[in-house]
mmCIF file of C-alpha atoms in Angstrom:
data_model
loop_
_atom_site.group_PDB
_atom_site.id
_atom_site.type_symbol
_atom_site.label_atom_id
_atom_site.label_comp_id
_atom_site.label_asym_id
_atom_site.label_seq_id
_atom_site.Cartn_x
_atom_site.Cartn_y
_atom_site.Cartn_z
ATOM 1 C CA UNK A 91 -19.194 -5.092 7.894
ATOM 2 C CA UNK A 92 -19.047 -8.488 5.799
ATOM 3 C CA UNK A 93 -16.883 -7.885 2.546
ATOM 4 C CA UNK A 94 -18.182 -8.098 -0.676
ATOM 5 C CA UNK A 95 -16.992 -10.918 -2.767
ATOM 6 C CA UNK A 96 -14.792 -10.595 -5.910
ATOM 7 C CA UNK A 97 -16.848 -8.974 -8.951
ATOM 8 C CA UNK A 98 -15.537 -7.825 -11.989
ATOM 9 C CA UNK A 99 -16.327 -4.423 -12.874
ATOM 10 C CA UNK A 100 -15.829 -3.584 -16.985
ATOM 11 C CA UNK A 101 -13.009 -5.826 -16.830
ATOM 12 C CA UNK A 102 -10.568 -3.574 -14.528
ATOM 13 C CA UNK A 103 -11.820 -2.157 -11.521
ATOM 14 C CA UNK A 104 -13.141 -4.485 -8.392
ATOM 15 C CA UNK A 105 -14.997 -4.458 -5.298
ATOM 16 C CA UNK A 106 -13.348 -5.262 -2.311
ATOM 17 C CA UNK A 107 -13.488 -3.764 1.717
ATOM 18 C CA UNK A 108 -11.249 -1.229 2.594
ATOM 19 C CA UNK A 109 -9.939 -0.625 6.244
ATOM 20 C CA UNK A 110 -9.088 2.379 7.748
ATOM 21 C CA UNK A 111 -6.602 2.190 10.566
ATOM 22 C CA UNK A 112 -4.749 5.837 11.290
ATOM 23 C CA UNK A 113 -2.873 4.997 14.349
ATOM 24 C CA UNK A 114 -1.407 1.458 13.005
ATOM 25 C CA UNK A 115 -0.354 2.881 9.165
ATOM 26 C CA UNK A 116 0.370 6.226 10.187
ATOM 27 C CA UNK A 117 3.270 4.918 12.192
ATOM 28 C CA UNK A 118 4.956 2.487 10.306
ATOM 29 C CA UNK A 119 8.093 2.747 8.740
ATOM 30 C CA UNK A 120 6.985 0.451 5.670
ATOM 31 C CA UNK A 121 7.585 -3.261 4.118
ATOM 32 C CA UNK A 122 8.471 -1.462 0.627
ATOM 33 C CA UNK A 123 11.084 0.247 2.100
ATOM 34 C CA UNK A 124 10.158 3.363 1.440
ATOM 35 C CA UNK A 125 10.691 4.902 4.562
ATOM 36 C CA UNK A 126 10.025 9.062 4.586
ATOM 37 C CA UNK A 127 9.253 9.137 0.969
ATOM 38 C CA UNK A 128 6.577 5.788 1.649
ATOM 39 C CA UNK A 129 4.560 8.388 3.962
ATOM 40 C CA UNK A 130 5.124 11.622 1.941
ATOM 41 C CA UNK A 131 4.982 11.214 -1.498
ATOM 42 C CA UNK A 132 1.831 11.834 -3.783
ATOM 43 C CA UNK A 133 1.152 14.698 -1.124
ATOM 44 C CA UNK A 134 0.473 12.001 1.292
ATOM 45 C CA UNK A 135 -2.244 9.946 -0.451
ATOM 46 C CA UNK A 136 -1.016 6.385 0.099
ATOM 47 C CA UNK A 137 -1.797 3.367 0.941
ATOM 48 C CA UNK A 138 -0.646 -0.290 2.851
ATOM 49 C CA UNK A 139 -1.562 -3.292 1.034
ATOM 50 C CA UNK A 140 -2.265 -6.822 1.095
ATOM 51 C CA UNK A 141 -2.913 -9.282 -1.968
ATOM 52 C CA UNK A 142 -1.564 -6.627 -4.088
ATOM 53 C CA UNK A 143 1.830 -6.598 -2.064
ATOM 54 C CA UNK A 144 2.852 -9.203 -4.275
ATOM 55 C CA UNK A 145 6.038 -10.536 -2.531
ATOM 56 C CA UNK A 146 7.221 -6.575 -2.828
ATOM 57 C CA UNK A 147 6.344 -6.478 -6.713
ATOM 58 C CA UNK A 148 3.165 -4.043 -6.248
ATOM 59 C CA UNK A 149 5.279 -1.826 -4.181
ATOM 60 C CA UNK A 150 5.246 2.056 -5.861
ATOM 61 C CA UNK A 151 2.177 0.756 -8.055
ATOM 62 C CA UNK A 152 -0.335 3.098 -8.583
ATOM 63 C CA UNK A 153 -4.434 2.952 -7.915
ATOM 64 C CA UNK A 154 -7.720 4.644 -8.094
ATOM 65 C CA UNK A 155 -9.677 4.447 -5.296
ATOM 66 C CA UNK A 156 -13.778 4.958 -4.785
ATOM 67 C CA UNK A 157 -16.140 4.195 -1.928
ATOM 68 C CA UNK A 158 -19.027 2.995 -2.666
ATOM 69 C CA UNK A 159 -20.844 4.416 -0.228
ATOM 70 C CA UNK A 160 -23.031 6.823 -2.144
ATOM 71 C CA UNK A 161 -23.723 9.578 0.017
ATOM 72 C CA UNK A 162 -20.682 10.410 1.710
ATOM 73 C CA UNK A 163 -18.213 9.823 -1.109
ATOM 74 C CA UNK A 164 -16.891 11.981 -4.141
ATOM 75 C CA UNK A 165 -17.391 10.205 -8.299
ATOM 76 C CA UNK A 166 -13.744 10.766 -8.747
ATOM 77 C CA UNK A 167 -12.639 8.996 -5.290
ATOM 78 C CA UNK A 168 -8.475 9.537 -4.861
ATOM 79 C CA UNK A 169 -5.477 8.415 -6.426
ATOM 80 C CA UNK A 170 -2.816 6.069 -4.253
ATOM 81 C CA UNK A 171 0.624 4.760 -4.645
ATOM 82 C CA UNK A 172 0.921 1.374 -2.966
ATOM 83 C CA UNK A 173 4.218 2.208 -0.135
ATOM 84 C CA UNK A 174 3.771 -0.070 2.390
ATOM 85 C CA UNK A 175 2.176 -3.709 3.651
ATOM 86 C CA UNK A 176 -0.751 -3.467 5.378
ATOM 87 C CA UNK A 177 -3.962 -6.105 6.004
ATOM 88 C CA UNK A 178 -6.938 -5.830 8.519
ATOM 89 C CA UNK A 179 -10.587 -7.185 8.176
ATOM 90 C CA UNK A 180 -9.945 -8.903 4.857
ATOM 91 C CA UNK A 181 -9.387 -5.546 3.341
ATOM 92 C CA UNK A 182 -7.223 -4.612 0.480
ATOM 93 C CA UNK A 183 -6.048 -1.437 1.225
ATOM 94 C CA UNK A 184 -5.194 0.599 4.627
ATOM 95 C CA UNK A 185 -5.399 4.251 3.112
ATOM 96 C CA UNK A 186 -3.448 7.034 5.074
ATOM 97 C CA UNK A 187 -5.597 9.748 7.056
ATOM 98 C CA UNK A 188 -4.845 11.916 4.015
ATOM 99 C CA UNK A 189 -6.183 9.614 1.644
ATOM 100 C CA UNK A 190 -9.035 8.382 3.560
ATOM 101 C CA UNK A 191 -10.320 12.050 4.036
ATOM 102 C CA UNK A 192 -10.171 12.660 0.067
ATOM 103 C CA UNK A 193 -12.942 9.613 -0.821
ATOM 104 C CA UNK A 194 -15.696 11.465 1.517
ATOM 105 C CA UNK A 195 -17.500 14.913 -0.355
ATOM 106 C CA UNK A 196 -16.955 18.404 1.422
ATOM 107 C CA UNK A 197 -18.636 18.555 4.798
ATOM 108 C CA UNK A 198 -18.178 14.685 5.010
ATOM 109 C CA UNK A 199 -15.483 13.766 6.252
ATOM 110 C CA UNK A 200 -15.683 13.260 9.457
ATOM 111 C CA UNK A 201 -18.952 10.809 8.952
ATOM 112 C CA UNK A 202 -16.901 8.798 6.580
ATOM 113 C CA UNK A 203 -14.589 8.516 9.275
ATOM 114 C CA UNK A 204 -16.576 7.115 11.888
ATOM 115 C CA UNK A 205 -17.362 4.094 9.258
ATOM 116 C CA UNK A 206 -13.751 2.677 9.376
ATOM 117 C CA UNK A 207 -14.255 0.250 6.936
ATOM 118 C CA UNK A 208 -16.087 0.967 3.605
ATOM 119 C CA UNK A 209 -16.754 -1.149 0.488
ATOM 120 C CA UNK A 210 -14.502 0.409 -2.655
ATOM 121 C CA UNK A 211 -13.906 0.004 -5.852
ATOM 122 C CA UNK A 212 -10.344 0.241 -7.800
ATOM 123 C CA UNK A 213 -8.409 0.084 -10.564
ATOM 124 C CA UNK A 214 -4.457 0.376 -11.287
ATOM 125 C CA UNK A 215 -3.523 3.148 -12.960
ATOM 126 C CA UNK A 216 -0.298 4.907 -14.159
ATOM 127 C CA UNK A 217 1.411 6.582 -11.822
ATOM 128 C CA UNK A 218 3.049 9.669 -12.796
ATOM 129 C CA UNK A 219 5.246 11.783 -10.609
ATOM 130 C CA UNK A 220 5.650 15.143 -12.620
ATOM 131 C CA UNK A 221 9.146 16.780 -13.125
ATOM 132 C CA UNK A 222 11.112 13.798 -11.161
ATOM 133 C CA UNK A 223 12.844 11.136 -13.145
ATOM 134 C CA UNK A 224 12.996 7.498 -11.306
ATOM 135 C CA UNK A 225 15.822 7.893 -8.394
ATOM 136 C CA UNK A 226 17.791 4.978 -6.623
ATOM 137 C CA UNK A 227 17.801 6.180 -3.072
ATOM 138 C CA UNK A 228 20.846 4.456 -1.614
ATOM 139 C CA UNK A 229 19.380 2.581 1.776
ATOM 140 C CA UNK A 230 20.025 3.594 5.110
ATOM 141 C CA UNK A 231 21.865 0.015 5.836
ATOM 142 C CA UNK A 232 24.157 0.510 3.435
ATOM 143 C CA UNK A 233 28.040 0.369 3.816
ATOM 144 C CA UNK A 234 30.246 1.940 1.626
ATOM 145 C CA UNK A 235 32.420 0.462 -0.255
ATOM 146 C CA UNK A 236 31.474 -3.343 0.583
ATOM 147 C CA UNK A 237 27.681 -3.406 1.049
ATOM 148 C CA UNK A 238 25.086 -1.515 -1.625
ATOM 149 C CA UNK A 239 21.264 -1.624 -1.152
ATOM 150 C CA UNK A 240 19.306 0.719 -3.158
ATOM 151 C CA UNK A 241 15.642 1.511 -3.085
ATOM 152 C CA UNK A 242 13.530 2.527 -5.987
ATOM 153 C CA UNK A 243 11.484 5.703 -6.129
ATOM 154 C CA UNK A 244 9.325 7.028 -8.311
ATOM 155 C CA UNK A 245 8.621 4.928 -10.681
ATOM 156 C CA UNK A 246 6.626 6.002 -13.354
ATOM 157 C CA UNK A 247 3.632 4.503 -15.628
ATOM 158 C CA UNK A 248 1.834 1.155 -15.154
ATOM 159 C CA UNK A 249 4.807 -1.188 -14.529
ATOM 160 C CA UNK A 250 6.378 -3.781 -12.006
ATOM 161 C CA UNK A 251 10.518 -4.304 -11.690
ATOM 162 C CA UNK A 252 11.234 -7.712 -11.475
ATOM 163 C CA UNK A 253 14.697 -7.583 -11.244
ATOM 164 C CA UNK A 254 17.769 -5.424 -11.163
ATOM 165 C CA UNK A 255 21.316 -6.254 -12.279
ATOM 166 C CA UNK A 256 24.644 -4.084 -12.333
ATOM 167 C CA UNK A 257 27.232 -3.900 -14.790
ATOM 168 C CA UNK A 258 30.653 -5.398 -13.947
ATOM 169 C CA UNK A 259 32.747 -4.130 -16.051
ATOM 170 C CA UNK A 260 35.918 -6.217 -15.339
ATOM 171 C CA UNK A 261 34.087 -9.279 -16.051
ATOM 172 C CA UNK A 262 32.042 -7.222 -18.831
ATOM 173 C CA UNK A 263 28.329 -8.792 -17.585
ATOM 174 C CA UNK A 264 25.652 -8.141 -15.750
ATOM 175 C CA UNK A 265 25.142 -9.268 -11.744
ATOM 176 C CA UNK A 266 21.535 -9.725 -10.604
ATOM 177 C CA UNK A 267 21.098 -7.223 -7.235
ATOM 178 C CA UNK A 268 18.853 -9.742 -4.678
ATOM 179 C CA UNK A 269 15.547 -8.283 -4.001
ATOM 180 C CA UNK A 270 16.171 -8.361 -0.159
ATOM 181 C CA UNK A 271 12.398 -6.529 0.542
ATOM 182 C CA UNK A 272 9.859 -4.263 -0.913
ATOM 183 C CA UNK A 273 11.401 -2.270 -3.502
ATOM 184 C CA UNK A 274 15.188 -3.170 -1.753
ATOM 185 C CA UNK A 275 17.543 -4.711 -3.683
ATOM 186 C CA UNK A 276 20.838 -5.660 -2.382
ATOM 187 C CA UNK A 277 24.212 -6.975 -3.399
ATOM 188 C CA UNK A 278 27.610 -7.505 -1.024
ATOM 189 C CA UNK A 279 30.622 -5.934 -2.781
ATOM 190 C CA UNK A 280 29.524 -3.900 -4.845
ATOM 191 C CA UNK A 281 31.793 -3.063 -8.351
ATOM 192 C CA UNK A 282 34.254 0.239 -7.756
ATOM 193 C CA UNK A 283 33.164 3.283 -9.857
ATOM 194 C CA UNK A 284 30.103 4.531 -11.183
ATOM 195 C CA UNK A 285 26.979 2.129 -11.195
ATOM 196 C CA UNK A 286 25.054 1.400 -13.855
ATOM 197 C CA UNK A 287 22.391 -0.662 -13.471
ATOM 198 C CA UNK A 288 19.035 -2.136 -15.501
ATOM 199 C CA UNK A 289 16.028 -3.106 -14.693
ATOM 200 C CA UNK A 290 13.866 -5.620 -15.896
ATOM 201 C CA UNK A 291 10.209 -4.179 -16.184
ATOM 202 C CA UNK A 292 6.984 -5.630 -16.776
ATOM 203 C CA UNK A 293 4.421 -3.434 -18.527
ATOM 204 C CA UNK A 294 1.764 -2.388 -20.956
ATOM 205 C CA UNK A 295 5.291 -2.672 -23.865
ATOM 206 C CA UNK A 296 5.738 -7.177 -22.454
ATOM 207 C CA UNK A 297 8.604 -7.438 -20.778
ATOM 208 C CA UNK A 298 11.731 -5.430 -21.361
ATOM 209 C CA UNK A 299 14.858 -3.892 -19.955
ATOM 210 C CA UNK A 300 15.458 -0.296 -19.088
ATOM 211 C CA UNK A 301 19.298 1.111 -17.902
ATOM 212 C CA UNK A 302 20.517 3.747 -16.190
ATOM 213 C CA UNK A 303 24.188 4.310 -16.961
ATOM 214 C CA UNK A 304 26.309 5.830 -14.238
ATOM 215 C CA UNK A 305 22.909 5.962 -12.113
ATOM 216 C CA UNK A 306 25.099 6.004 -9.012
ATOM 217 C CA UNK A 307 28.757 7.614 -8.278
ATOM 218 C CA UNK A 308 31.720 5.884 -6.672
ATOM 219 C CA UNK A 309 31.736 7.626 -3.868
ATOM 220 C CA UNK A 310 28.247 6.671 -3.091
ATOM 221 C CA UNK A 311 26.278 7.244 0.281
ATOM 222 C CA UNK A 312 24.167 5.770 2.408
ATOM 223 C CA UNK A 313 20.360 7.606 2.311
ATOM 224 C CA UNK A 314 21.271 9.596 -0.391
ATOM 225 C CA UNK A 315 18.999 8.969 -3.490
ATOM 226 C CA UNK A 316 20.251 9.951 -7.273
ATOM 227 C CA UNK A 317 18.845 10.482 -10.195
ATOM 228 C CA UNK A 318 18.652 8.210 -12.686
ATOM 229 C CA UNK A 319 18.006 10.290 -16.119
ATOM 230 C CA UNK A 320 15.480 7.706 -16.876
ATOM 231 C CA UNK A 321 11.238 7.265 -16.328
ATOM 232 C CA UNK A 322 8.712 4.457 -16.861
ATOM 233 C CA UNK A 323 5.812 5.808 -18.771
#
C-alpha cells in the first residue's frame, strides 16, 4: 500500500501508514529501555516508533490512534504509549497485537488483520497512568555502589525529559546523568546516600524543572524501580 503524504488534520492529528508486524515487536526487548514494563504497561496497548523516536525523547509519550479504514475500524480508535523503536514500510508506528486488535470494530478483527498495514490518523495526547506516581526503575546493568542507570516510568501528562541531573551534596550542585538510550540515563560513581534527582521537562507549562528528593535510597538495587512522590500532569 503506497503511504499517504503528510496532511494536517485541524492542526494536531496526521495521516501517516501504520505497519503491523506481531512476530518482530512482540519480541523485542525495546530501544526505550523499557524492558517488561515497555510490553506490559497501558494493558498492553503500545507501540514501536520511528520519526517520533526522537533520539529517545518520544519514548513513554502518549498517542491516539485511528485507522482510517472505514469499515473495519472503531471512531474512537486506541490509546498508545510510545515504548520501543520500531520502522517498516515508511510507517510511523508498529502497534502491539493488543493494540492492533483494538482499532478494528467487534467481529473485525481478524479482517483488519489480514491488511497489515493501514492508513491512520493520530494525535499526542496526555498520558495518564492512574494511582502510580512517576518511578525511577534502577536498570538491570547497574552496579552498586560505582555504576547508576535509571530508567523512567510512567510519566505522566503531555511532556518530554530532556535531561536529568543529581544532587551532590558535597560539592552542593547539580551533575547532569548522560542519556545513555531511550529513557536510560546513566552516570559512573554515583553520590553515597539517598538520590535526589530533577528533571528538566518540556511541556504544555515551557520548559521547567521538576525534583524528586530522596527518589532513590543508598542502598539502591539493580531492577528495582522506586517511587518518586512526584507526576507530570
Amino acid at each position: 500500500m503506497k503511504c499517504p503524504s503528510y496532511v494536517p488534520l485541524n492542526n494536531y492529528v496526521h495521516y501517516y501508514c501504520f505497519c503491523f508486524f506481531p512476530s518482530v515487536y512482540d519480541a523485542l526487548g525495546g530501544a526505550c529501555g523499557f524492558g517488561e514494563y515497555g510490553r506490559t504497561v497501558n494493558d498492553a496497548n503500545v507501540a514501536g516508533v520511528s520519526r517520533l523516536y526522537k533520539n529517545g525523547t518520544g519514548c513513554g509519550a502518549c498517542y491516539q490512534v485511528r485507522c482510517k479504514v472505514s469499515q473495519l475500524c472503531t471512531d474512537d480508535g486506541v490509546n498508545v504509549v510510545a515504548t520501543d523503536y520500531g520502522e517498516g514500510d515508511n510507517s510511523d508506528f508498529i502497534l502491539s497485537t493488543r493494540a492492533y486488535a483494538r482499532l478494528a470494530n467487534p467481529n473485525m478483527v481478524l479482517d483488519l488483520f489480514a491488511y497489515g498495514v493501514v492508513d491512520v490518523e493520530y494525535r499526542r495526547i496526555s498520558c495518564r497512568f492512574a494511582d502510580y506516581n512517576i518511578m525511577f526503575k534502577v536498570h538491570e546493568h547497574s552496579r552498586f555502589p560505582e555504576y547508576l542507570a535509571i530508567v523512567i516510568l510512567y510519566q505522566g501528562g503531555q511532556n518530554d525529559v530532556l535531561a536529568v541531573q543529581i544532587w551532590q551534596e558535597d560539592c552542593k550542585e547539580w551533575i547532569g546523568m548522560r542519556r545513555a538510550f531511550g529513557a536510560v540515563w546513566d552516570m559512573p560513581n554515583p553520590p553515597n546516600g539517598y538520590i535526589t534527582l530533577r528533571l528538566q521537562v518540556s511541556g504544555s507549562a515551557g520548559l521547567t524543572w521538576l525534583q524528586a528528593t530522596n527518589a532513590i535510597p543508598n542502598d539502591w538495587k539493580a531492577g528495582v524501580a522506586y517511587d518518586s512522590n512526584i507526576q507530570l500532569t
